[in-house]
PDB file of C-alpha atoms and ligand atoms in Angstrom:
ATOM      1  CA  MET K 503     104.861-162.699  59.466  1.00 42.00           C
ATOM      2  CA  SER K 504     108.484-164.456  59.731  1.00 42.00           C
ATOM      3  CA  ARG K 505     108.415-168.020  57.578  1.00 40.00           C
ATOM      4  CA  LYS K 506     109.454-171.125  60.588  1.00 43.00           C
ATOM      5  CA  THR K 507     111.659-173.203  59.333  1.00 43.00           C
ATOM      6  CA  ASN K 508     111.508-176.985  59.869  1.00 42.00           C
ATOM      7  CA  GLY K 509     114.736-177.795  60.606  1.00 43.00           C
ATOM      8  CA  GLY K 510     115.941-178.297  56.910  1.00 46.00           C
ATOM      9  CA  LEU K 511     114.030-181.676  55.751  1.00 51.00           C
ATOM     10  CA  PHE K 512     111.017-179.685  54.822  1.00 50.00           C
ATOM     11  CA  ASP K 513     112.651-176.215  54.430  1.00 51.00           C
ATOM     12  CA  GLY K 514     110.393-174.098  51.832  1.00 50.00           C
ATOM     13  CA  LEU K 515     106.871-176.339  52.497  1.00 53.00           C
ATOM     14  CA  PRO K 516     104.628-174.181  54.036  1.00 53.00           C
ATOM     15  CA  GLY K 517     104.430-175.001  58.126  1.00 62.00           C
ATOM     16  CA  GLU K 518     101.172-175.383  59.752  1.00 66.00           C
ATOM     17  CA  ASP K 519     101.449-172.164  61.217  1.00 74.00           C
ATOM     18  CA  GLN K 520     101.707-170.585  57.339  1.00 85.00           C
ATOM     19  CA  PRO K 521      98.881-169.329  55.500  1.00 91.00           C
ATOM     20  CA  GLN K 522      97.237-172.461  53.471  1.00 95.00           C
ATOM     21  CA  PRO K 523      96.252-171.553  50.178  1.00 96.00           C
ATOM     22  CA  LEU K 524      92.877-172.629  49.114  1.00 97.00           C
ATOM     23  CA  ALA K 525      92.727-171.049  45.631  1.00 97.00           C
ATOM     24  CA  GLU K 526      94.116-167.763  44.113  1.00 97.00           C
ATOM     25  CA  GLY K 527      93.279-165.000  46.905  1.00 98.00           C
ATOM     26  CA  ALA K 528      91.763-167.128  49.745  1.00 98.00           C
ATOM     27  CA  ALA K 529      93.791-168.833  52.758  1.00 98.00           C
ATOM     28  CA  HIS K 530      93.353-171.090  55.518  1.00 98.00           C
ATOM     29  CA  LEU K 531      94.809-169.643  58.325  1.00 98.00           C
ATOM     30  CA  ARG K 532      94.937-172.437  61.140  1.00 98.00           C
ATOM     31  CA  GLY K 533      94.834-171.137  64.499  1.00 97.00           C
ATOM     32  CA  PHE K 534      95.330-167.613  63.591  1.00 98.00           C
ATOM     33  CA  ALA K 535      92.616-166.359  66.128  1.00 98.00           C
ATOM     34  CA  SER K 536      93.962-169.144  68.625  1.00 97.00           C
ATOM     35  CA  ALA K 537      95.350-166.655  71.394  1.00 97.00           C
ATOM     36  CA  ALA K 538      92.316-164.033  71.329  1.00 98.00           C
ATOM     37  CA  THR K 539      89.650-166.648  71.328  1.00 98.00           C
ATOM     38  CA  ASP K 540      88.786-166.186  75.269  1.00 97.00           C
ATOM     39  CA  GLY K 541      88.720-162.683  74.291  1.00 98.00           C
ATOM     40  CA  LEU K 542      86.548-162.757  71.239  1.00 98.00           C
ATOM     41  CA  ILE K 543      83.840-165.246  73.082  1.00 98.00           C
ATOM     42  CA  ALA K 544      83.559-163.095  76.222  1.00 98.00           C
ATOM     43  CA  ALA K 545      83.116-160.077  73.354  1.00 98.00           C
ATOM     44  CA  LEU K 546      80.212-162.190  71.936  1.00 98.00           C
ATOM     45  CA  ARG K 547      78.630-162.333  75.294  1.00 98.00           C
ATOM     46  CA  ARG K 548      78.038-159.082  75.182  1.00 98.00           C
ATOM     47  CA  VAL K 549      76.776-158.324  71.814  1.00 98.00           C
ATOM     48  CA  ALA K 550      74.376-161.355  72.214  1.00 98.00           C
ATOM     49  CA  GLU K 551      72.970-159.474  75.595  1.00 98.00           C
ATOM     50  CA  VAL K 552      71.633-156.838  73.115  1.00 98.00           C
ATOM     51  CA  ALA K 553      70.805-158.522  70.002  1.00 98.00           C
ATOM     52  CA  SER K 554      70.069-162.474  71.092  1.00 98.00           C
ATOM     53  CA  PHE K 555      70.858-165.253  68.676  1.00 98.00           C
ATOM     54  CA  ARG K 556      68.015-166.201  66.780  1.00 98.00           C
ATOM     55  CA  HIS K 557      66.465-168.353  63.789  1.00 98.00           C
ATOM     56  CA  MET K 558      65.637-166.610  60.274  1.00 98.00           C
ATOM     57  CA  VAL K 559      63.577-167.201  57.964  1.00 98.00           C
ATOM     58  CA  THR K 560      64.927-168.185  54.516  1.00 96.00           C
ATOM     59  CA  PRO K 561      63.012-166.120  51.431  1.00 95.00           C
ATOM     60  CA  GLY K 562      61.886-169.470  50.725  1.00 95.00           C
ATOM     61  CA  GLY K 563      59.606-169.892  53.944  1.00 96.00           C
ATOM     62  CA  TYR K 564      62.206-172.335  55.368  1.00 96.00           C
ATOM     63  CA  ARG K 565      63.898-171.725  59.293  1.00 98.00           C
ATOM     64  CA  MET K 566      67.467-171.700  59.149  1.00 98.00           C
ATOM     65  CA  SER K 567      68.921-174.540  61.411  1.00 98.00           C
ATOM     66  CA  VAL K 568      71.784-171.887  62.285  1.00 98.00           C
ATOM     67  CA  ALA K 569      70.715-169.381  64.835  1.00 98.00           C
ATOM     68  CA  MET K 570      72.554-165.370  64.094  1.00 98.00           C
ATOM     69  CA  THR K 571      72.774-162.330  65.431  1.00 98.00           C
ATOM     70  CA  ASN K 572      75.459-158.852  64.663  1.00 99.00           C
ATOM     71  CA  CYS K 573      77.588-156.154  65.254  1.00 98.00           C
ATOM     72  CA  GLY K 574      78.710-153.176  63.521  1.00 98.00           C
ATOM     73  CA  PRO K 575      77.200-150.751  61.654  1.00 98.00           C
ATOM     74  CA  VAL K 576      74.789-153.408  59.489  1.00 98.00           C
ATOM     75  CA  GLY K 577      73.698-156.716  59.793  1.00 98.00           C
ATOM     76  CA  TRP K 578      72.785-159.158  57.838  1.00 98.00           C
ATOM     77  CA  VAL K 579      69.161-159.813  57.938  1.00 98.00           C
ATOM     78  CA  SER K 580      66.632-162.530  56.365  1.00 98.00           C
ATOM     79  CA  ASP K 581      63.400-162.767  56.233  1.00 97.00           C
ATOM     80  CA  PRO K 582      60.285-163.725  53.499  1.00 95.00           C
ATOM     81  CA  SER K 583      61.138-160.286  51.772  1.00 96.00           C
ATOM     82  CA  GLY K 584      64.539-161.251  50.976  1.00 96.00           C
ATOM     83  CA  TYR K 585      67.889-160.773  52.233  1.00 96.00           C
ATOM     84  CA  ARG K 586      69.482-157.307  53.448  1.00 97.00           C
ATOM     85  CA  TYR K 587      71.831-155.305  55.306  1.00 98.00           C
ATOM     86  CA  ASP K 588      69.806-153.554  57.664  1.00 98.00           C
ATOM     87  CA  ALA K 589      71.148-150.666  60.324  1.00 98.00           C
ATOM     88  CA  SER K 590      68.891-151.877  62.670  1.00 98.00           C
ATOM     89  CA  ASP K 591      67.917-155.250  64.582  1.00 98.00           C
ATOM     90  CA  PRO K 592      64.727-156.052  62.880  1.00 98.00           C
ATOM     91  CA  GLU K 593      63.947-158.002  66.772  1.00 98.00           C
ATOM     92  CA  THR K 594      64.250-154.320  68.312  1.00 98.00           C
ATOM     93  CA  GLY K 595      63.823-151.862  66.473  1.00 98.00           C
ATOM     94  CA  GLN K 596      67.397-150.588  67.858  1.00 98.00           C
ATOM     95  CA  PRO K 597      71.232-150.362  66.180  1.00 98.00           C
ATOM     96  CA  TRP K 598      72.899-153.511  66.264  1.00 98.00           C
ATOM     97  CA  PRO K 599      75.491-153.539  68.789  1.00 98.00           C
ATOM     98  CA  PRO K 600      78.760-151.773  67.978  1.00 98.00           C
ATOM     99  CA  MET K 601      81.453-154.085  66.475  1.00 98.00           C
ATOM    100  CA  PRO K 602      83.725-154.934  69.685  1.00 98.00           C
ATOM    101  CA  ALA K 603      87.692-153.606  69.564  1.00 98.00           C
ATOM    102  CA  GLU K 604      88.894-157.274  69.592  1.00 98.00           C
ATOM    103  CA  PHE K 605      86.562-158.367  66.663  1.00 98.00           C
ATOM    104  CA  LEU K 606      87.850-155.420  64.706  1.00 98.00           C
ATOM    105  CA  ASP K 607      91.471-155.698  65.121  1.00 98.00           C
ATOM    106  CA  LEU K 608      91.611-159.798  64.526  1.00 98.00           C
ATOM    107  CA  ALA K 609      89.546-159.373  61.143  1.00 98.00           C
ATOM    108  CA  ARG K 610      91.641-156.521  59.835  1.00 98.00           C
ATOM    109  CA  GLN K 611      95.161-158.289  61.031  1.00 98.00           C
ATOM    110  CA  ALA K 612      93.734-161.876  59.464  1.00 98.00           C
ATOM    111  CA  ALA K 613      92.765-159.652  55.925  1.00 98.00           C
ATOM    112  CA  ALA K 614      96.483-158.520  56.017  1.00 98.00           C
ATOM    113  CA  ALA K 615      97.877-161.963  56.685  1.00 97.00           C
ATOM    114  CA  ALA K 616      95.812-163.227  53.896  1.00 97.00           C
ATOM    115  CA  GLY K 617      97.063-160.123  51.813  1.00 97.00           C
ATOM    116  CA  PHE K 618      93.848-157.749  51.715  1.00 98.00           C
ATOM    117  CA  GLU K 619      95.583-154.594  53.465  1.00 97.00           C
ATOM    118  CA  LYS K 620      92.883-151.673  54.805  1.00 96.00           C
ATOM    119  CA  PHE K 621      90.132-154.076  55.667  1.00 98.00           C
ATOM    120  CA  GLU K 622      87.394-151.761  56.535  1.00 98.00           C
ATOM    121  CA  PRO K 623      84.493-154.021  57.873  1.00 98.00           C
ATOM    122  CA  ASP K 624      81.167-153.022  58.597  1.00 98.00           C
ATOM    123  CA  CYS K 625      79.242-155.883  59.457  1.00 98.00           C
ATOM    124  CA  CYS K 626      80.109-158.997  61.449  1.00 98.00           C
ATOM    125  CA  LEU K 627      77.540-161.595  60.810  1.00 98.00           C
ATOM    126  CA  VAL K 628      77.480-164.554  64.036  1.00 98.00           C
ATOM    127  CA  ASN K 629      76.299-167.906  63.220  1.00 98.00           C
ATOM    128  CA  ARG K 630      76.044-170.046  66.203  1.00 98.00           C
ATOM    129  CA  TYR K 631      75.880-173.743  64.865  1.00 98.00           C
ATOM    130  CA  GLU K 632      74.521-176.147  67.440  1.00 98.00           C
ATOM    131  CA  PRO K 633      74.746-180.646  66.661  1.00 98.00           C
ATOM    132  CA  GLY K 634      73.083-181.023  63.035  1.00 98.00           C
ATOM    133  CA  ALA K 635      73.156-177.413  62.352  1.00 98.00           C
ATOM    134  CA  LYS K 636      74.412-176.678  58.616  1.00 98.00           C
ATOM    135  CA  LEU K 637      75.029-173.979  55.893  1.00 98.00           C
ATOM    136  CA  SER K 638      73.864-174.944  52.613  1.00 96.00           C
ATOM    137  CA  LEU K 639      76.270-174.166  49.593  1.00 97.00           C
ATOM    138  CA  HIS K 640      75.493-170.409  48.954  1.00 97.00           C
ATOM    139  CA  GLN K 641      77.556-167.079  47.323  1.00 98.00           C
ATOM    140  CA  ASP K 642      77.989-163.970  49.567  1.00 97.00           C
ATOM    141  CA  LYS K 643      77.056-162.125  47.606  1.00 97.00           C
ATOM    142  CA  ASP K 644      74.217-159.383  49.260  1.00 96.00           C
ATOM    143  CA  GLU K 645      77.491-156.539  49.352  1.00 97.00           C
ATOM    144  CA  ARG K 646      77.302-153.395  47.570  1.00 95.00           C
ATOM    145  CA  ASP K 647      80.782-154.661  46.214  1.00 90.00           C
ATOM    146  CA  PHE K 648      83.138-157.359  45.797  1.00 97.00           C
ATOM    147  CA  ALA K 649      86.538-155.491  46.264  1.00 96.00           C
ATOM    148  CA  ALA K 650      86.739-156.385  49.950  1.00 98.00           C
ATOM    149  CA  PRO K 651      87.341-159.778  51.299  1.00 98.00           C
ATOM    150  CA  ILE K 652      85.496-162.032  53.744  1.00 98.00           C
ATOM    151  CA  VAL K 653      86.885-162.633  56.721  1.00 98.00           C
ATOM    152  CA  SER K 654      85.724-165.918  58.817  1.00 98.00           C
ATOM    153  CA  VAL K 655      86.713-166.848  62.328  1.00 98.00           C
ATOM    154  CA  SER K 656      85.867-170.124  63.622  1.00 98.00           C
ATOM    155  CA  LEU K 657      85.393-170.568  67.354  1.00 98.00           C
ATOM    156  CA  GLY K 658      84.394-173.927  69.368  1.00 98.00           C
ATOM    157  CA  LEU K 659      83.283-177.171  67.806  1.00 98.00           C
ATOM    158  CA  PRO K 660      85.005-178.044  64.641  1.00 98.00           C
ATOM    159  CA  ALA K 661      83.224-178.142  61.735  1.00 98.00           C
ATOM    160  CA  VAL K 662      83.555-179.200  58.452  1.00 98.00           C
ATOM    161  CA  PHE K 663      84.072-176.448  55.846  1.00 98.00           C
ATOM    162  CA  LEU K 664      82.606-177.070  51.858  1.00 98.00           C
ATOM    163  CA  TRP K 665      84.903-175.102  49.255  1.00 98.00           C
ATOM    164  CA  GLY K 666      83.636-175.170  46.301  1.00 98.00           C
ATOM    165  CA  GLY K 667      84.087-173.037  42.862  1.00 98.00           C
ATOM    166  CA  LEU K 668      82.733-169.957  40.944  1.00 98.00           C
ATOM    167  CA  LYS K 669      79.739-172.684  39.663  1.00 98.00           C
ATOM    168  CA  ARG K 670      77.557-174.220  42.048  1.00 97.00           C
ATOM    169  CA  SER K 671      77.972-177.541  40.622  1.00 97.00           C
ATOM    170  CA  ASP K 672      81.666-177.319  40.937  1.00 98.00           C
ATOM    171  CA  ARG K 673      82.372-180.369  43.692  1.00 98.00           C
ATOM    172  CA  PRO K 674      83.469-178.766  46.704  1.00 98.00           C
ATOM    173  CA  ARG K 675      86.587-179.635  48.841  1.00 98.00           C
ATOM    174  CA  ARG K 676      85.831-180.398  52.609  1.00 98.00           C
ATOM    175  CA  ILE K 677      88.423-178.801  54.811  1.00 98.00           C
ATOM    176  CA  ARG K 678      88.161-179.171  59.060  1.00 98.00           C
ATOM    177  CA  LEU K 679      87.951-175.612  60.751  1.00 98.00           C
ATOM    178  CA  GLU K 680      89.273-175.825  64.180  1.00 98.00           C
ATOM    179  CA  ASN K 681      88.643-173.402  67.240  1.00 98.00           C
ATOM    180  CA  GLY K 682      90.737-170.477  66.573  1.00 98.00           C
ATOM    181  CA  ASP K 683      91.129-170.981  62.531  1.00 98.00           C
ATOM    182  CA  VAL K 684      90.427-168.463  59.903  1.00 98.00           C
ATOM    183  CA  VAL K 685      89.366-168.293  56.401  1.00 98.00           C
ATOM    184  CA  VAL K 686      89.734-165.636  54.009  1.00 98.00           C
ATOM    185  CA  TRP K 687      88.617-165.292  50.581  1.00 98.00           C
ATOM    186  CA  GLY K 688      88.389-162.477  48.424  1.00 98.00           C
ATOM    187  CA  GLY K 689      89.952-160.876  44.963  1.00 98.00           C
ATOM    188  CA  PRO K 690      89.317-163.941  42.230  1.00 98.00           C
ATOM    189  CA  SER K 691      88.000-166.191  45.217  1.00 98.00           C
ATOM    190  CA  ARG K 692      85.581-162.971  46.196  1.00 98.00           C
ATOM    191  CA  LEU K 693      82.578-165.280  44.972  1.00 98.00           C
ATOM    192  CA  VAL K 694      83.161-168.939  45.445  1.00 98.00           C
ATOM    193  CA  TYR K 695      80.614-171.230  46.793  1.00 98.00           C
ATOM    194  CA  HIS K 696      80.961-172.082  50.179  1.00 98.00           C
ATOM    195  CA  GLY K 697      79.143-173.855  53.068  1.00 98.00           C
ATOM    196  CA  ILE K 698      79.233-175.914  56.572  1.00 98.00           C
ATOM    197  CA  ALA K 699      78.369-179.660  56.638  1.00 98.00           C
ATOM    198  CA  PRO K 700      75.847-180.598  59.321  1.00 98.00           C
ATOM    199  CA  LEU K 701      77.508-180.086  62.521  1.00 98.00           C
ATOM    200  CA  ALA K 702      78.872-183.223  64.791  1.00 98.00           C
ATOM    201  CA  ASP K 703      78.073-183.213  68.144  1.00 98.00           C
ATOM    202  CA  GLY K 704      80.676-182.633  70.817  1.00 98.00           C
ATOM    203  CA  GLU K 705      81.281-180.475  73.301  1.00 98.00           C
ATOM    204  CA  HIS K 706      84.013-177.824  73.716  1.00 98.00           C
ATOM    205  CA  PRO K 707      85.749-176.118  76.216  1.00 97.00           C
ATOM    206  CA  ALA K 708      85.316-172.762  75.096  1.00 96.00           C
ATOM    207  CA  THR K 709      81.358-172.632  73.511  1.00 98.00           C
ATOM    208  CA  GLY K 710      80.470-175.895  75.264  1.00 98.00           C
ATOM    209  CA  ARG K 711      77.804-177.851  72.924  1.00 98.00           C
ATOM    210  CA  CYS K 712      78.209-175.589  69.492  1.00 98.00           C
ATOM    211  CA  ARG K 713      80.592-174.210  67.388  1.00 98.00           C
ATOM    212  CA  VAL K 714      80.348-170.000  66.307  1.00 98.00           C
ATOM    213  CA  ASN K 715      81.590-168.340  63.506  1.00 98.00           C
ATOM    214  CA  LEU K 716      81.886-164.458  62.839  1.00 98.00           C
ATOM    215  CA  THR K 717      82.509-163.335  59.140  1.00 98.00           C
ATOM    216  CA  PHE K 718      83.261-159.870  58.569  1.00 98.00           C
ATOM    217  CA  ARG K 719      81.834-158.296  55.748  1.00 98.00           C
ATOM    218  CA  LYS K 720      82.374-154.566  54.297  1.00 98.00           C
ATOM    219  CA  ALA K 721      78.703-154.668  53.193  1.00 98.00           C
ATOM    220  CA  ARG K 722      78.237-150.628  52.183  1.00 96.00           C
TER     221      ARG K 722
HETATM  222  C1  SIN Y2045      79.004-168.203  56.366  1.00 70.44           C
HETATM  223  O1  SIN Y2045      79.193-168.790  55.246  1.00 70.44           O
HETATM  224  O2  SIN Y2045      78.343-166.849  56.310  1.00 70.44           O
HETATM  225  C2  SIN Y2045      79.848-168.804  57.768  1.00 70.44           C
HETATM  226  C3  SIN Y2045      80.315-170.134  57.308  1.00 70.44           C
HETATM  227  C4  SIN Y2045      81.448-170.768  58.494  1.00 70.44           C
HETATM  228  O3  SIN Y2045      80.312-170.614  59.251  1.00 70.44           O
HETATM  229  O4  SIN Y2045      82.287-171.227  58.461  1.00 70.44           O
HETATM  230 FE1  FE2 Y2046      78.911-167.440  53.332  1.00 70.44          FE
END
């Protein structure tokens, strides 16, 4: 990526369009997916026709407020027996829909922009937040190894991303994520606690009354 300058006075400071470091191995890429959002949303509609959004149940017996689906060779699943990656959709018994080319291209480019070359995700977990939905602080740790980063793409309504530390008790920063933003975390940040604060109500031209998040992982 070329480094934009701001005409002298602020040269040397990261511009709005430059990766904003969150911690070592983690960056907020503002607007990185902006030009791709229409294509991503169209591809997502095709995914959701095959594997519909559903509210999974946690091992503790709670119905998640976030609705989820997956695409790619494996999908993340939660039910009363635990969390796992599964090659088939438990609702249909069929394989998850393939990962659309637009998804894969964007995930690879974003990973590379954050310093992670050769990212080969085998899962895209799709989260849909309606007003009030949230995701409590958690680590992404159901993957077989933590060498690959997590790439997270925000679509639709803005959200407050909670970016904590390696301990659950670390007080999280609150980062506003907008349509087209991407966050990448890997390396020393791979197991950082993160979450989403309850979604504020609103209407977005791209998605309507919700936010959608695509998280790309290498699970196996
Ligand atoms: C996640 O942690 O799986 C999703 C984060 C987000 O919705 O931005
Ligand atoms: Fe997560």
